[in-house]
Coordinates of C-alpha atoms in Angstrom, one line a residue:
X1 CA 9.7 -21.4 39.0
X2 CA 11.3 -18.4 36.8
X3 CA 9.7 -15.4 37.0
X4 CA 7.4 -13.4 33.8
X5 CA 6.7 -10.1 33.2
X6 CA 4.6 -10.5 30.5
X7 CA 3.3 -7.6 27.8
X8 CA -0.3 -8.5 26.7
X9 CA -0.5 -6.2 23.6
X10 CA -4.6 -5.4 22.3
X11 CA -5.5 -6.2 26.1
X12 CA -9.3 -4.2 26.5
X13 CA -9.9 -6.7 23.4
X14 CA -12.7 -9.5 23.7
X15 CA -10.0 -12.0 24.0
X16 CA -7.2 -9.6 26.0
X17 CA -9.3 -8.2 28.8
X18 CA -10.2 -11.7 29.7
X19 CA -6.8 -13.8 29.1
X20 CA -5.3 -10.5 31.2
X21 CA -7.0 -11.3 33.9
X22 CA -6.4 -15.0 33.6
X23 CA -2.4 -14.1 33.6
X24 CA -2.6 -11.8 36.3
X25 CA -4.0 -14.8 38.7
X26 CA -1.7 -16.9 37.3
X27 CA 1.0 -14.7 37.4
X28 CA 0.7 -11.9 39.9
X29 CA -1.0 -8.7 39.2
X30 CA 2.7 -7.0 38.7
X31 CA 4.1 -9.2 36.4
X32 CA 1.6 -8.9 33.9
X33 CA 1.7 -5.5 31.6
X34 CA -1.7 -4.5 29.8
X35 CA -1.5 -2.4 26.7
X36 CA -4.1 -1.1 24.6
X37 CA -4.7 2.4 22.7
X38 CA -7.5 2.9 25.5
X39 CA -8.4 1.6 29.1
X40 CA -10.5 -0.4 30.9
X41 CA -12.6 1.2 33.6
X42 CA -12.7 0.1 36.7
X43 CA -9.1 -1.7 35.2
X44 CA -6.8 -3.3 38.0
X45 CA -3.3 -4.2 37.7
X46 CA -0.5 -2.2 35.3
X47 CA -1.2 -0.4 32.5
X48 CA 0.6 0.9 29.9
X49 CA -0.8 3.5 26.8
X50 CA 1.3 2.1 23.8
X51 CA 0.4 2.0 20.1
X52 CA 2.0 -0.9 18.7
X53 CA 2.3 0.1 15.5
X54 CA 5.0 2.5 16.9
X55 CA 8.4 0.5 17.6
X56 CA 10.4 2.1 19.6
X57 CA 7.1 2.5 22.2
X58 CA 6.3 -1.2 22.0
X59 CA 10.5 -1.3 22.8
X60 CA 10.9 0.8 25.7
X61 CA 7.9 -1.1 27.1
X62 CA 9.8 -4.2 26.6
X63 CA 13.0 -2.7 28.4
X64 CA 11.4 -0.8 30.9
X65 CA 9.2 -3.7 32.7
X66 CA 12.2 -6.5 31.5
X67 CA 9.4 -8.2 29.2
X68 CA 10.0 -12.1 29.1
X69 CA 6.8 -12.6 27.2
X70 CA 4.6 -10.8 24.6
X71 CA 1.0 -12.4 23.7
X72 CA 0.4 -10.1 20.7
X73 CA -3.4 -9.8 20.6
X74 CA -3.7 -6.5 18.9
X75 CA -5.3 -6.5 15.4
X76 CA -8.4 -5.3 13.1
X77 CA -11.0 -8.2 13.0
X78 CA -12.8 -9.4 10.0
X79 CA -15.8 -7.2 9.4
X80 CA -14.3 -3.5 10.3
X81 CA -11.0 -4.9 8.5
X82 CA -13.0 -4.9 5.2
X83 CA -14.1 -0.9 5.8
X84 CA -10.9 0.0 5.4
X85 CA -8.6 -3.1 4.0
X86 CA -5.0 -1.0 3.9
X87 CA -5.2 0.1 7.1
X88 CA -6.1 -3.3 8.4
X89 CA -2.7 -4.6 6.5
X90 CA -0.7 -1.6 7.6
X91 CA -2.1 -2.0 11.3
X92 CA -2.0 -5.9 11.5
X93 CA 1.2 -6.2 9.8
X94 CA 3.1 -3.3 10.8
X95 CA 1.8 -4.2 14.7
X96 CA 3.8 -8.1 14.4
X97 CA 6.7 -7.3 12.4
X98 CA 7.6 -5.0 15.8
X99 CA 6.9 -7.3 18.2
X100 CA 9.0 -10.1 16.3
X101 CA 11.8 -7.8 16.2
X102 CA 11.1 -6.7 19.6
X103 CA 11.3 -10.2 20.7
X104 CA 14.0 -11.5 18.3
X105 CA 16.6 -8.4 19.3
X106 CA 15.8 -8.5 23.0
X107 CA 15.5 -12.4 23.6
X108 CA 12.1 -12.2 24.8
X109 CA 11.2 -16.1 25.7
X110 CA 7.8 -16.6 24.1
X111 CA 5.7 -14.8 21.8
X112 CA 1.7 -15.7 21.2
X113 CA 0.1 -14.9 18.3
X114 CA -3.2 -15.6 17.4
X115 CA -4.6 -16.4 13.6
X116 CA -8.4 -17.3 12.9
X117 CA -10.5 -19.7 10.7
X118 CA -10.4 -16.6 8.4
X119 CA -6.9 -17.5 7.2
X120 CA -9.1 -20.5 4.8
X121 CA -10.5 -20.1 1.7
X122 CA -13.7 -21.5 0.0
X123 CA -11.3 -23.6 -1.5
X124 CA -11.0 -26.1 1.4
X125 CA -12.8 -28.9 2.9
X126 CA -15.2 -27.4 5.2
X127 CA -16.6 -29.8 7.2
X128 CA -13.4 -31.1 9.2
X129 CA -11.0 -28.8 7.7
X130 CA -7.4 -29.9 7.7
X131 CA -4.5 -28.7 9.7
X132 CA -2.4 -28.4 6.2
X133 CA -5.6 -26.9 4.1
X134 CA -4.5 -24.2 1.2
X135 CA -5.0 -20.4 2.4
X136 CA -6.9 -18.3 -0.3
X137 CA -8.6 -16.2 2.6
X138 CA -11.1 -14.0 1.4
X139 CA -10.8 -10.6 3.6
X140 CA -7.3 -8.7 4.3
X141 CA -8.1 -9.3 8.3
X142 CA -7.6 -13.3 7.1
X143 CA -4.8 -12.2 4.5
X144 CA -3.0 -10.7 7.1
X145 CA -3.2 -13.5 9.6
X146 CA -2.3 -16.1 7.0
X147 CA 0.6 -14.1 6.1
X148 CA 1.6 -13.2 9.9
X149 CA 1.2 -17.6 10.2
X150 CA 4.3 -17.7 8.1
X151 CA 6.0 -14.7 9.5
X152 CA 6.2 -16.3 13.0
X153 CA 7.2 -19.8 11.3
X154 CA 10.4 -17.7 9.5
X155 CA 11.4 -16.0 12.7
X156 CA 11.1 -19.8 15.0
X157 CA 12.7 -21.4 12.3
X158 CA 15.3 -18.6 10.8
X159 CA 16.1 -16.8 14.6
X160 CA 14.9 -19.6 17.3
X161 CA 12.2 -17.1 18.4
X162 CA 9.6 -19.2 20.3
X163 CA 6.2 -17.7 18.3
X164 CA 3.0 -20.2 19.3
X165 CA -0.3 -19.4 17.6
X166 CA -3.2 -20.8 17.9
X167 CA -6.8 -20.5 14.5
X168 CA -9.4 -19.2 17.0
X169 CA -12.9 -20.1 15.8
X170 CA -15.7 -17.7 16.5
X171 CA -15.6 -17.0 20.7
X172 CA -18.5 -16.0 22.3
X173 CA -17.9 -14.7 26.2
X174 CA -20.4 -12.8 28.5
X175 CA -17.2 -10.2 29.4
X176 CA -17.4 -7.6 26.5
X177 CA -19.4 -6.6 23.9
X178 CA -18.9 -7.4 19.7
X179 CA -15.5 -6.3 18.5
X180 CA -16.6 -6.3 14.8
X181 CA -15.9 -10.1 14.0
X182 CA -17.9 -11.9 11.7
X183 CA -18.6 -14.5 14.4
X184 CA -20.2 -11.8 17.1
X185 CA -23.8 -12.2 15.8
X186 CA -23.4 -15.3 18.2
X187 CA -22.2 -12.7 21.5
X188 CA -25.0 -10.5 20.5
X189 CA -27.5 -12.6 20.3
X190 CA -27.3 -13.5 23.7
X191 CA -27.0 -9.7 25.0
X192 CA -30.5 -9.3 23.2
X193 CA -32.3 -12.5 24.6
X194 CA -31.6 -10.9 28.2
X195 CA -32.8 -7.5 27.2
X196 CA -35.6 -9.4 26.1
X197 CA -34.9 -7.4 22.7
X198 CA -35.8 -9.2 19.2
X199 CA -32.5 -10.4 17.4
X200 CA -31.9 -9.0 13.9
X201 CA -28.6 -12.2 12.8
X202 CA -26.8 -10.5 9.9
X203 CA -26.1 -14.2 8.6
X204 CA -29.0 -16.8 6.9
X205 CA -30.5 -19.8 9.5
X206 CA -28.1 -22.2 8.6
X207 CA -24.8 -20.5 8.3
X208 CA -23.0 -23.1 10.2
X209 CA -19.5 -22.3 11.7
X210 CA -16.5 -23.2 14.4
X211 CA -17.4 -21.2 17.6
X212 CA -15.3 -21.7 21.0
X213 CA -16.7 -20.1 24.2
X214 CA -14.2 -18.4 26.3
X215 CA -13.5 -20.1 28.8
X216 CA -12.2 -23.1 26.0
X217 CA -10.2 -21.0 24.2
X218 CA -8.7 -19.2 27.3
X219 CA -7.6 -22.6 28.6
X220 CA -6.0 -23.6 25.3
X221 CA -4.1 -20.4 25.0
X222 CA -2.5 -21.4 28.7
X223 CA -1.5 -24.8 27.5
X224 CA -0.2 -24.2 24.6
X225 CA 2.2 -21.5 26.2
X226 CA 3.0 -24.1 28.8
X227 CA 3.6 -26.8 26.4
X228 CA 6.9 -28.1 26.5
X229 CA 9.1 -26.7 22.8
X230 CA 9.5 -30.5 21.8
X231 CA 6.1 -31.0 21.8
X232 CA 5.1 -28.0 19.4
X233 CA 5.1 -29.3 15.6
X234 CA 3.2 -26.7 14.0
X235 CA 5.0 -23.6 14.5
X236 CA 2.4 -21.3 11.6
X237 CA -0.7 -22.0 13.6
X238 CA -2.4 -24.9 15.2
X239 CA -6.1 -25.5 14.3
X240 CA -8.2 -25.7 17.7
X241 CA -12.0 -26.4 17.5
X242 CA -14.5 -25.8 20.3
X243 CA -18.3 -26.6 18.6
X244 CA -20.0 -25.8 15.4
X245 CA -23.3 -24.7 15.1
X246 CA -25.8 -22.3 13.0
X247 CA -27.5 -19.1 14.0
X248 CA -31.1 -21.1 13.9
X249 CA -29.6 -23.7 16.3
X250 CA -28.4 -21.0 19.3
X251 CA -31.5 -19.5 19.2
X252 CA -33.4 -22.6 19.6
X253 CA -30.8 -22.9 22.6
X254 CA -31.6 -19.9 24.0
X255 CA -35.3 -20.1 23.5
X256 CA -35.6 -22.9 25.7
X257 CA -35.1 -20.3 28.7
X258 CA -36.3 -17.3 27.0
X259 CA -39.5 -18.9 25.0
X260 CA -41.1 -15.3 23.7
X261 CA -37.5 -14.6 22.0
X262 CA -37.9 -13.6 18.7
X263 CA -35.0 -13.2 15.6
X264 CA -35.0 -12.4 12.1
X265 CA -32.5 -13.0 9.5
X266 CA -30.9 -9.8 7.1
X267 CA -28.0 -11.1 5.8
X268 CA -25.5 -8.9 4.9
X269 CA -21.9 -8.5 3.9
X270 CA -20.6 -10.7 6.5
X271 CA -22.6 -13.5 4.9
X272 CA -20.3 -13.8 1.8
X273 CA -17.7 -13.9 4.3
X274 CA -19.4 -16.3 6.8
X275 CA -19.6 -18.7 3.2
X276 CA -16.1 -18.7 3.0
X277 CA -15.2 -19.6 5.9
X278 CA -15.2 -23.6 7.5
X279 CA -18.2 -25.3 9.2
X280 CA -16.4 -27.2 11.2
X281 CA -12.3 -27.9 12.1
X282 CA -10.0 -31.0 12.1
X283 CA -7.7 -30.1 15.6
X284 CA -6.2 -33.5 15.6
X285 CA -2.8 -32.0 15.7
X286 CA -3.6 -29.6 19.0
X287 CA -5.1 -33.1 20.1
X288 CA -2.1 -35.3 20.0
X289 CA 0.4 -32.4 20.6
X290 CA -0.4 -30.8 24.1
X291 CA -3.5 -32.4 25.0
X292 CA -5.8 -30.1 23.5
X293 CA -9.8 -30.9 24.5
X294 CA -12.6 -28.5 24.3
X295 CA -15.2 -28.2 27.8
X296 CA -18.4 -27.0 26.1
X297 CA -20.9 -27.3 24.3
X298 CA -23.4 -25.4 23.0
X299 CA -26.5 -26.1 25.2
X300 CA -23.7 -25.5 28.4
X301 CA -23.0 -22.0 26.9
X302 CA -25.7 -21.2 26.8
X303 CA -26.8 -21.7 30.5
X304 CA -23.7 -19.9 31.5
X305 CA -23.8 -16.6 29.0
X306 CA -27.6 -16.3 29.8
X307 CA -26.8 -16.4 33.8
X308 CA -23.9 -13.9 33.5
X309 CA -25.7 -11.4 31.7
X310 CA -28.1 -11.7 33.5
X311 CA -26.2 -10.6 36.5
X312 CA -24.6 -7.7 34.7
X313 CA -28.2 -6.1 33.6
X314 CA -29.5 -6.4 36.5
X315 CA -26.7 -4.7 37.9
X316 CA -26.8 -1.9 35.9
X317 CA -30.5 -1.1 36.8
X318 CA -29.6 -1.1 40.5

């Protein structure tokens, strides 16, 4: 089998401290390169301080370790995009144009990026929404992914630079805290239940959208990097859905094992975003491509967050 030394860019992320480790077993723990703008503690494996923003940092990197593969995870989410919307365009953007031409001028093999339900407008079908839907996102985090979709479909189709990319839903995982999605009501909700805390949800009852949990969308990352090219039609972004479900129907899920949970509703700016956003995703195309099938549901989730965080508070108070 060939050997990778893979760059995981945004790794102390939600999604990049997690798929890191997933590598790292996969891969060996010195084949796989974290990089971030801070670290982990307690980290293990290699570690690299790079802003990606900065080119020729993100391409010494790339020479120094002989970098076959970048997954490109770091970016402003939704929420904290809209405090500051140039930045978020200047980070977001600026951060993948290098890495393309990173990876287009140094031959790197495979490239993930990863775009978001944001990229769709309140223009679209939302229950079941489309592979090929319009994209009239409504916050720069979803402008910028929407534009990055056809960035990596120009460099596949103009250089031959293998870009995969994947429209994460909301993902909820037990691993790390909210990164400032507008999704993470539905990690924090769960954080608060254990703490036996009362839940104030920034979005109404029946806000219903796409969520994945982590382990699903992990697992789909992995096989749609080892899918073989032929396979891969979609080279913007493949839509992958994991369940849908409103803020009143986790908490009912959660107040079967916590029954004196309580949680009241104060939606705020992340509402008119939630509202523009899809209840639910069509991922026919990930489907029939490389096999694509979620594990979980919502009620299974749920067992598993609430056990896991369990552990880690009571950890902390020994």
């Amino acid at each position: 089998m060939e050997k990778k030394n893979i760059l995981v860019t945004g790794a102390t992320g939600q999604l990049g401290s997690v798929l890191t480790k997933m590598l790292q077993r996969k891969h060996g723990l010195n084949n796989v390169i974290a990089s971030d703008l801070k670290k982990q503690e307690h980290f293990e494996g290699l570690f690299e301080f790079i802003d990606v923003t900065d080119f020729d940092a993100l391409q010494e990197s790339v020479l120094k370790n002989e970098i076959t593969e970048i997954y490109h995870l770091a970016a402003i989410l939704s929420a904290n995009g809209e405090k500051n919307p140039l930045n978020t365009w200047d980070v977001n953007m600026k951060s993948l144009f290098n890495v393309l031409e990173v990876s287009r001028i140094h031959g790197i093999n495979k490239v993930f990026y990863p775009s978001s339900i944001a990229v769709f407008g309140d223009n679209v079908k939302r229950v079941g929404t489309p592979q090929s839907s319009n994209l009239t996102p409504s916050t720069v985090y979803g402008i910028s992914k929407a534009s990055g979709e056809n960035w990596v479909n120009y460099y596949y189709t103009k250089y031959g630079l293998d870009v995969r990319s994947i429209r994460y839903p909301g993902i909820i995982g037990y691993q790390s805290m909210p990164s400032g999605g507008t999704t993470d009501y539905a990690v924090d909700i769960y954080h608060k239940a254990v703490k036996q805390e009362p839940f104030e949800c920034f979005l109404e009852a029946s806000t219903e959208l796409p969520m994945i949990f982590m382990d699903d969308a992990i697992r789909a990352t992995i096989e749609l990097m080892n899918a073989p090219s032929e396979t891969i039609s979609v080279r913007t972004s493949y839509n992958v859905s994991g369940m849908s479900f409103t803020p009143k129907q986790v908490f009912h899920s959660i107040h079967k094992l916590y029954p004196d949970f309580e949680i009241k509703y104060k939606p705020d700016f992340r509402q008119d975003i939630a509202n523009s956003w899809p209840k639910s995703i069509d991922d026919s195309f990930a489907r029939k491509d490389w096999g694509w099938k979620p594990e979980y549901d919502l009620d299974r989730m749920t067992t598993i967050m609430i056990k896991k965080l369990r552990a880690h508070y009571n950890a902390i108070k020994i």
